[in-house]
CSV table of C-alpha atoms in Angstrom, one decimal:
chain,number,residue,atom,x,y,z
A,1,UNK,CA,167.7,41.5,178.1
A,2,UNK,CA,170.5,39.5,177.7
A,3,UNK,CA,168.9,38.5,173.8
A,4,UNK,CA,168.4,42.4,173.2
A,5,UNK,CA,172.1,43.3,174.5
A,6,UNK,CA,173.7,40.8,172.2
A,7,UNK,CA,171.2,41.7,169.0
A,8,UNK,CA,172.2,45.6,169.4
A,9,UNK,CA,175.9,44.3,168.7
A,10,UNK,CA,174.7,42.6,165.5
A,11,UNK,CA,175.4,43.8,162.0
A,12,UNK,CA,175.2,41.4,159.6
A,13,UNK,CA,179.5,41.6,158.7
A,14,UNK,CA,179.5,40.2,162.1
A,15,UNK,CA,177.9,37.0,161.7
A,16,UNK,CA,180.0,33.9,162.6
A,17,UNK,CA,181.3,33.0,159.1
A,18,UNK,CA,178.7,29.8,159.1
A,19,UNK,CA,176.0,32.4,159.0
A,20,UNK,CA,177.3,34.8,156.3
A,21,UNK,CA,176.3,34.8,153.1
A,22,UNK,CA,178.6,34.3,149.8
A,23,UNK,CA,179.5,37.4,148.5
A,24,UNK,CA,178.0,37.4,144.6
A,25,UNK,CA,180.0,38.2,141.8
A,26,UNK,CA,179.1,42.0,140.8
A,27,UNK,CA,180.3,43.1,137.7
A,28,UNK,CA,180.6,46.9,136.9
A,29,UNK,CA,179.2,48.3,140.7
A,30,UNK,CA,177.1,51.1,141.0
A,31,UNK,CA,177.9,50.8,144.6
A,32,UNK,CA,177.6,50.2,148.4
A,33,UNK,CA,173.7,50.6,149.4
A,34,UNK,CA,173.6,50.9,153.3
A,35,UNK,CA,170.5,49.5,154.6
A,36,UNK,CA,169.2,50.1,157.9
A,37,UNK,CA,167.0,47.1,158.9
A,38,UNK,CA,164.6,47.9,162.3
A,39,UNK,CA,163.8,45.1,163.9
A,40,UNK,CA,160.8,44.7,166.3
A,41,UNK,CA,161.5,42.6,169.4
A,42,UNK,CA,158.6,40.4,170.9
A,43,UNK,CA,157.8,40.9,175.0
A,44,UNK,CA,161.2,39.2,176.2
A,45,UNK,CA,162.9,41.8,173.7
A,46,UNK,CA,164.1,38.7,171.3
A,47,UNK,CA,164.1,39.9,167.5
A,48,UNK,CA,161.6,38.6,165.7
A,49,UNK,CA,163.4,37.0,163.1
A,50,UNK,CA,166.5,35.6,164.3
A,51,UNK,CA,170.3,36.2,162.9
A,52,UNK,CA,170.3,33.2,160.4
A,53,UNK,CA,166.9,34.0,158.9
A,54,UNK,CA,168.4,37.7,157.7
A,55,UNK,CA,171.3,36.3,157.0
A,56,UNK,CA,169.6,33.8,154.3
A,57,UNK,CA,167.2,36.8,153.1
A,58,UNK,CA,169.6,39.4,152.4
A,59,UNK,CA,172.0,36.5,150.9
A,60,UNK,CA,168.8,36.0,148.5
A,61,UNK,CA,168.3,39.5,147.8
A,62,UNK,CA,171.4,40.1,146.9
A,63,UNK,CA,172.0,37.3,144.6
A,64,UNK,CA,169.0,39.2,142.7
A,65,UNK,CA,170.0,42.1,142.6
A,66,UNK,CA,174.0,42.1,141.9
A,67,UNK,CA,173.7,41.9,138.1
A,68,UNK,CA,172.5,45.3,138.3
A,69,UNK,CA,175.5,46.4,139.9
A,70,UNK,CA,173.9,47.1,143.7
A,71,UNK,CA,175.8,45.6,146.8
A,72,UNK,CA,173.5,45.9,149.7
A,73,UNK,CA,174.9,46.6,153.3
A,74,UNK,CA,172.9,45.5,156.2
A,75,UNK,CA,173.1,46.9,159.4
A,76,UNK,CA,170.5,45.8,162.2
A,77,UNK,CA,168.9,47.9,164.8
A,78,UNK,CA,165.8,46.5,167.4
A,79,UNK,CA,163.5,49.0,167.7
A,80,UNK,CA,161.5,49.8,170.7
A,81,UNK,CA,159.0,47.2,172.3
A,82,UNK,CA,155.8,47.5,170.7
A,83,UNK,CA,156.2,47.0,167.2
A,84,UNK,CA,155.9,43.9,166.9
A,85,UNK,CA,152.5,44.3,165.4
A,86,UNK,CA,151.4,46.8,163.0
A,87,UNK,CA,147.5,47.1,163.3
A,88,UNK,CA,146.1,50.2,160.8
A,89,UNK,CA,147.5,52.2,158.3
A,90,UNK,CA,148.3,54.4,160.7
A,91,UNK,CA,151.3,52.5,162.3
A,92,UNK,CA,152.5,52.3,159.0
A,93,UNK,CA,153.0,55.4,158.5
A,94,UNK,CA,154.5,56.0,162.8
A,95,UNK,CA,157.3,54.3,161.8
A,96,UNK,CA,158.8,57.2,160.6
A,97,UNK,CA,160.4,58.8,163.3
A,98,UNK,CA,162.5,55.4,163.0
A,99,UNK,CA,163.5,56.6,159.5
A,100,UNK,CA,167.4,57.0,159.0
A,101,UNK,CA,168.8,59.7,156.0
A,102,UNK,CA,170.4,58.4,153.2
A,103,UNK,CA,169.8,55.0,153.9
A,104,UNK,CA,167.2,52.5,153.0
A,105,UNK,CA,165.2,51.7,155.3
A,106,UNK,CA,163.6,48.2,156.0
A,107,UNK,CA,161.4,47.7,158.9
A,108,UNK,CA,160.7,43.8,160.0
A,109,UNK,CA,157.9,43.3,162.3
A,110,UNK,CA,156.1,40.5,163.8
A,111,UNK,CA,152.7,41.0,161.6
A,112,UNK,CA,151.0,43.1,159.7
A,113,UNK,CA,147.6,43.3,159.5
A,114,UNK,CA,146.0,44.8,156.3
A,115,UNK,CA,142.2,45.1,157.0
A,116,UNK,CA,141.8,47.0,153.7
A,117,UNK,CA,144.1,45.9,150.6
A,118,UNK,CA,145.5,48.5,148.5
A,119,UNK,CA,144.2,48.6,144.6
A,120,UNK,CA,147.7,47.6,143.7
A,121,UNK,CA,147.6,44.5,145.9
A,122,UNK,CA,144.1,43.2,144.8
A,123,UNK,CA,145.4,43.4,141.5
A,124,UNK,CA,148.6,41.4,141.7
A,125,UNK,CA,146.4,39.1,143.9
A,126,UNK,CA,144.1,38.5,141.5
A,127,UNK,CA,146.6,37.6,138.9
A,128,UNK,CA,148.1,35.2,140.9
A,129,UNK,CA,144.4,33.5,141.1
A,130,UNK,CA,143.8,34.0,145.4
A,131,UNK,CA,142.3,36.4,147.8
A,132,UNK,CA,144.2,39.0,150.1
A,133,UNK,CA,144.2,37.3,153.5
A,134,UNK,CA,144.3,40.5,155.3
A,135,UNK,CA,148.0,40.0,156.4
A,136,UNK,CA,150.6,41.2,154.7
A,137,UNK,CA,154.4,40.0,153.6
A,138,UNK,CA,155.5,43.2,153.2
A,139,UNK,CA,155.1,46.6,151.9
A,140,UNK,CA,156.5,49.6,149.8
A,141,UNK,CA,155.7,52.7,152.1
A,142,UNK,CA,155.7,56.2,150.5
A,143,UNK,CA,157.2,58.9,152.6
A,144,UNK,CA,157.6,61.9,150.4
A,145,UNK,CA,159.4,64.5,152.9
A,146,UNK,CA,162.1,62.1,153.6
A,147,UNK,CA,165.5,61.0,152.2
A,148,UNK,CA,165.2,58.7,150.5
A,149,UNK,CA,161.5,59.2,149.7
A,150,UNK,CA,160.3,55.8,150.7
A,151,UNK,CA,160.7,52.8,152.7
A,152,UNK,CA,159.9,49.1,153.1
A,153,UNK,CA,157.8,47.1,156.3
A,154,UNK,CA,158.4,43.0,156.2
A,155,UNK,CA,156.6,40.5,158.0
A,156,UNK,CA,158.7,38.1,160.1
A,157,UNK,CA,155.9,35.6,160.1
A,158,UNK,CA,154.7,36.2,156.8
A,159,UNK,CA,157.2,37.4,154.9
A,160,UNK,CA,160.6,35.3,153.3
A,161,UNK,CA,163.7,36.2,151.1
A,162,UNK,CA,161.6,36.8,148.3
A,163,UNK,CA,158.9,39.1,150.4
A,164,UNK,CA,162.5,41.2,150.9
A,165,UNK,CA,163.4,41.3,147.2
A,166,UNK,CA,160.1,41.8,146.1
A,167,UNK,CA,159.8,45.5,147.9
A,168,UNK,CA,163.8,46.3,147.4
A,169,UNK,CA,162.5,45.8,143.7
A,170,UNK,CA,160.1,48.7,144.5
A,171,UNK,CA,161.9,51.0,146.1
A,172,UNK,CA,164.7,50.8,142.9
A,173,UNK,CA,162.0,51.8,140.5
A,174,UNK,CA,160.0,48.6,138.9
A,175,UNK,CA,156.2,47.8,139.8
A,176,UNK,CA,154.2,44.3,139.9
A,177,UNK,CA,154.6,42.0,137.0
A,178,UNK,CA,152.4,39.9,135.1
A,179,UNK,CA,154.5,36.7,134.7
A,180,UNK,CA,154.2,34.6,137.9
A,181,UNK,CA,157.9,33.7,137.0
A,182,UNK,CA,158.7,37.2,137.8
A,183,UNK,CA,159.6,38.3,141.6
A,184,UNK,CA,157.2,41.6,141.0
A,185,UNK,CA,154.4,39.3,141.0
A,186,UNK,CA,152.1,37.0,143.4
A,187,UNK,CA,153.4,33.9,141.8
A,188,UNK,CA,154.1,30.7,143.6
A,189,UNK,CA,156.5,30.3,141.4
A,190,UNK,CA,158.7,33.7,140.8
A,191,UNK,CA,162.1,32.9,140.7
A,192,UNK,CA,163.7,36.1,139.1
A,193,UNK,CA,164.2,39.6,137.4
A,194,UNK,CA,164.2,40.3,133.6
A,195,UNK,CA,166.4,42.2,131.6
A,196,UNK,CA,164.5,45.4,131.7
A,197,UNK,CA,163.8,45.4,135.0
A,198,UNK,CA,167.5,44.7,136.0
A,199,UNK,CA,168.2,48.2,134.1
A,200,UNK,CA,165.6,50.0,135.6
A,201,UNK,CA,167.2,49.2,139.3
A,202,UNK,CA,170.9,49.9,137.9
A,203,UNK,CA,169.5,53.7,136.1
A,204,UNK,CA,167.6,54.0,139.8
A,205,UNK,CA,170.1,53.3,141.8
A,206,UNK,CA,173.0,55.8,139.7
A,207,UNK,CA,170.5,58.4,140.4
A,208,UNK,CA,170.5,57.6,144.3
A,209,UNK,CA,174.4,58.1,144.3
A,210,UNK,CA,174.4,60.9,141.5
A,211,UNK,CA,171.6,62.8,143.7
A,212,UNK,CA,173.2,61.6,146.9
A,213,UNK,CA,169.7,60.3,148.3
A,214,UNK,CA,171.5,57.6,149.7
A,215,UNK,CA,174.8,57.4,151.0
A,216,UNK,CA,176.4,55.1,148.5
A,217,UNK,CA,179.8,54.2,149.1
A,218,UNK,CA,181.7,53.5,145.9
């Protein structure tokens, strides 16, 4: 309890200044993005990925994405105990009620089991020359009666910085990408964004503050 009582005080501005990540140089904002991150807790309620582990994802993250102008602003929350794997497509799609307005919305579990890849996933598997192992990194969920109208589940065990960027890419507009160079893609070696997909994210993410899907603060 004591590991649960001190995580519900953490937001990621309040990380002992070891822990927090250099702010990147944005030129020419588009704005604040809050971010709700959910995080499941394993049977001694301890979040599964710890305070310097999101710290070094969303530092990655939003290295990547401040050319386009997008500051992202992390808050955590543990969610209830038993999340801490999601079995079906089914618990995907549960985590809903968990969903905040105007906020993205990033879910990190323990697992996620994918029994059945998506068409989208074989794809970009195939590409990248291997097999879908039937666990998952992360995902881009649709959820078309909500505000925003999706959201993004990460694996603590499976997933990295990259898994995090990766589905942020998604949810500002862009899909999988050819080039294993490229974060859309599989690659063992994806390192980065392109031009074109760095104005895609900056166009999407003007729209979110324009149509106030998200709760940008300028």
């Amino acid at each position: 309890m004591q590991a649960l009582a001190a995580f519900l005080a953490f937001t990621l501005a309040g990380l002992p200044a070891a822990l927090t990540p250099p702010a990147p140089t944005i030129t020419d904002p588009v704005g604040r993005f809050p971010v709700v991150l959910h995080v499941a807790v394993d049977d001694d309620g301890a979040p599964v990925l710890d305070e310097a582990a999101i710290a070094d994802w969303f530092r990655v993250a939003q290295g990547h994405f401040a050319p386009a102008g997008i500051e992202l602003a992390p808050e955590a929350r543990p969610l209830p105990a038993g999340w801490h794997t999601l079995e079906s497509f089914r618990d995907r799609h549960r985590l809903k009620r968990f969903l905040v307005p105007r906020r993205i919305n990033v879910f990190v579990l323990g697992e996620i089991l994918d029994p059945v890849a998506s068409a989208a996933t074989e794809r970009a598997a195939t590409r990248a020359g291997f097999e879908p192992s039937g666990r998952l990194a992360g995902a881009h969920i649709e959820s078309p009666r909500h505000t925003p109208a999706t959201y993004v589940i990460l694996s603590a065990k499976h997933g990295s910085a990259l898994s995090l960027t990766h589905e942020l890419g998604h949810f500002f507009g862009v899909a999988h990408h050819r080039d294993p160079d490229n974060i859309m893609s599989y690659g063992a070696t994806r390192s980065r964004f392109d031009a074109r997909q760095l104005k895609t994210f900056r166009s999407r993410a003007k729209r979110h503050r324009r149509d106030r899907t998200i709760a940008v603060e300028r």
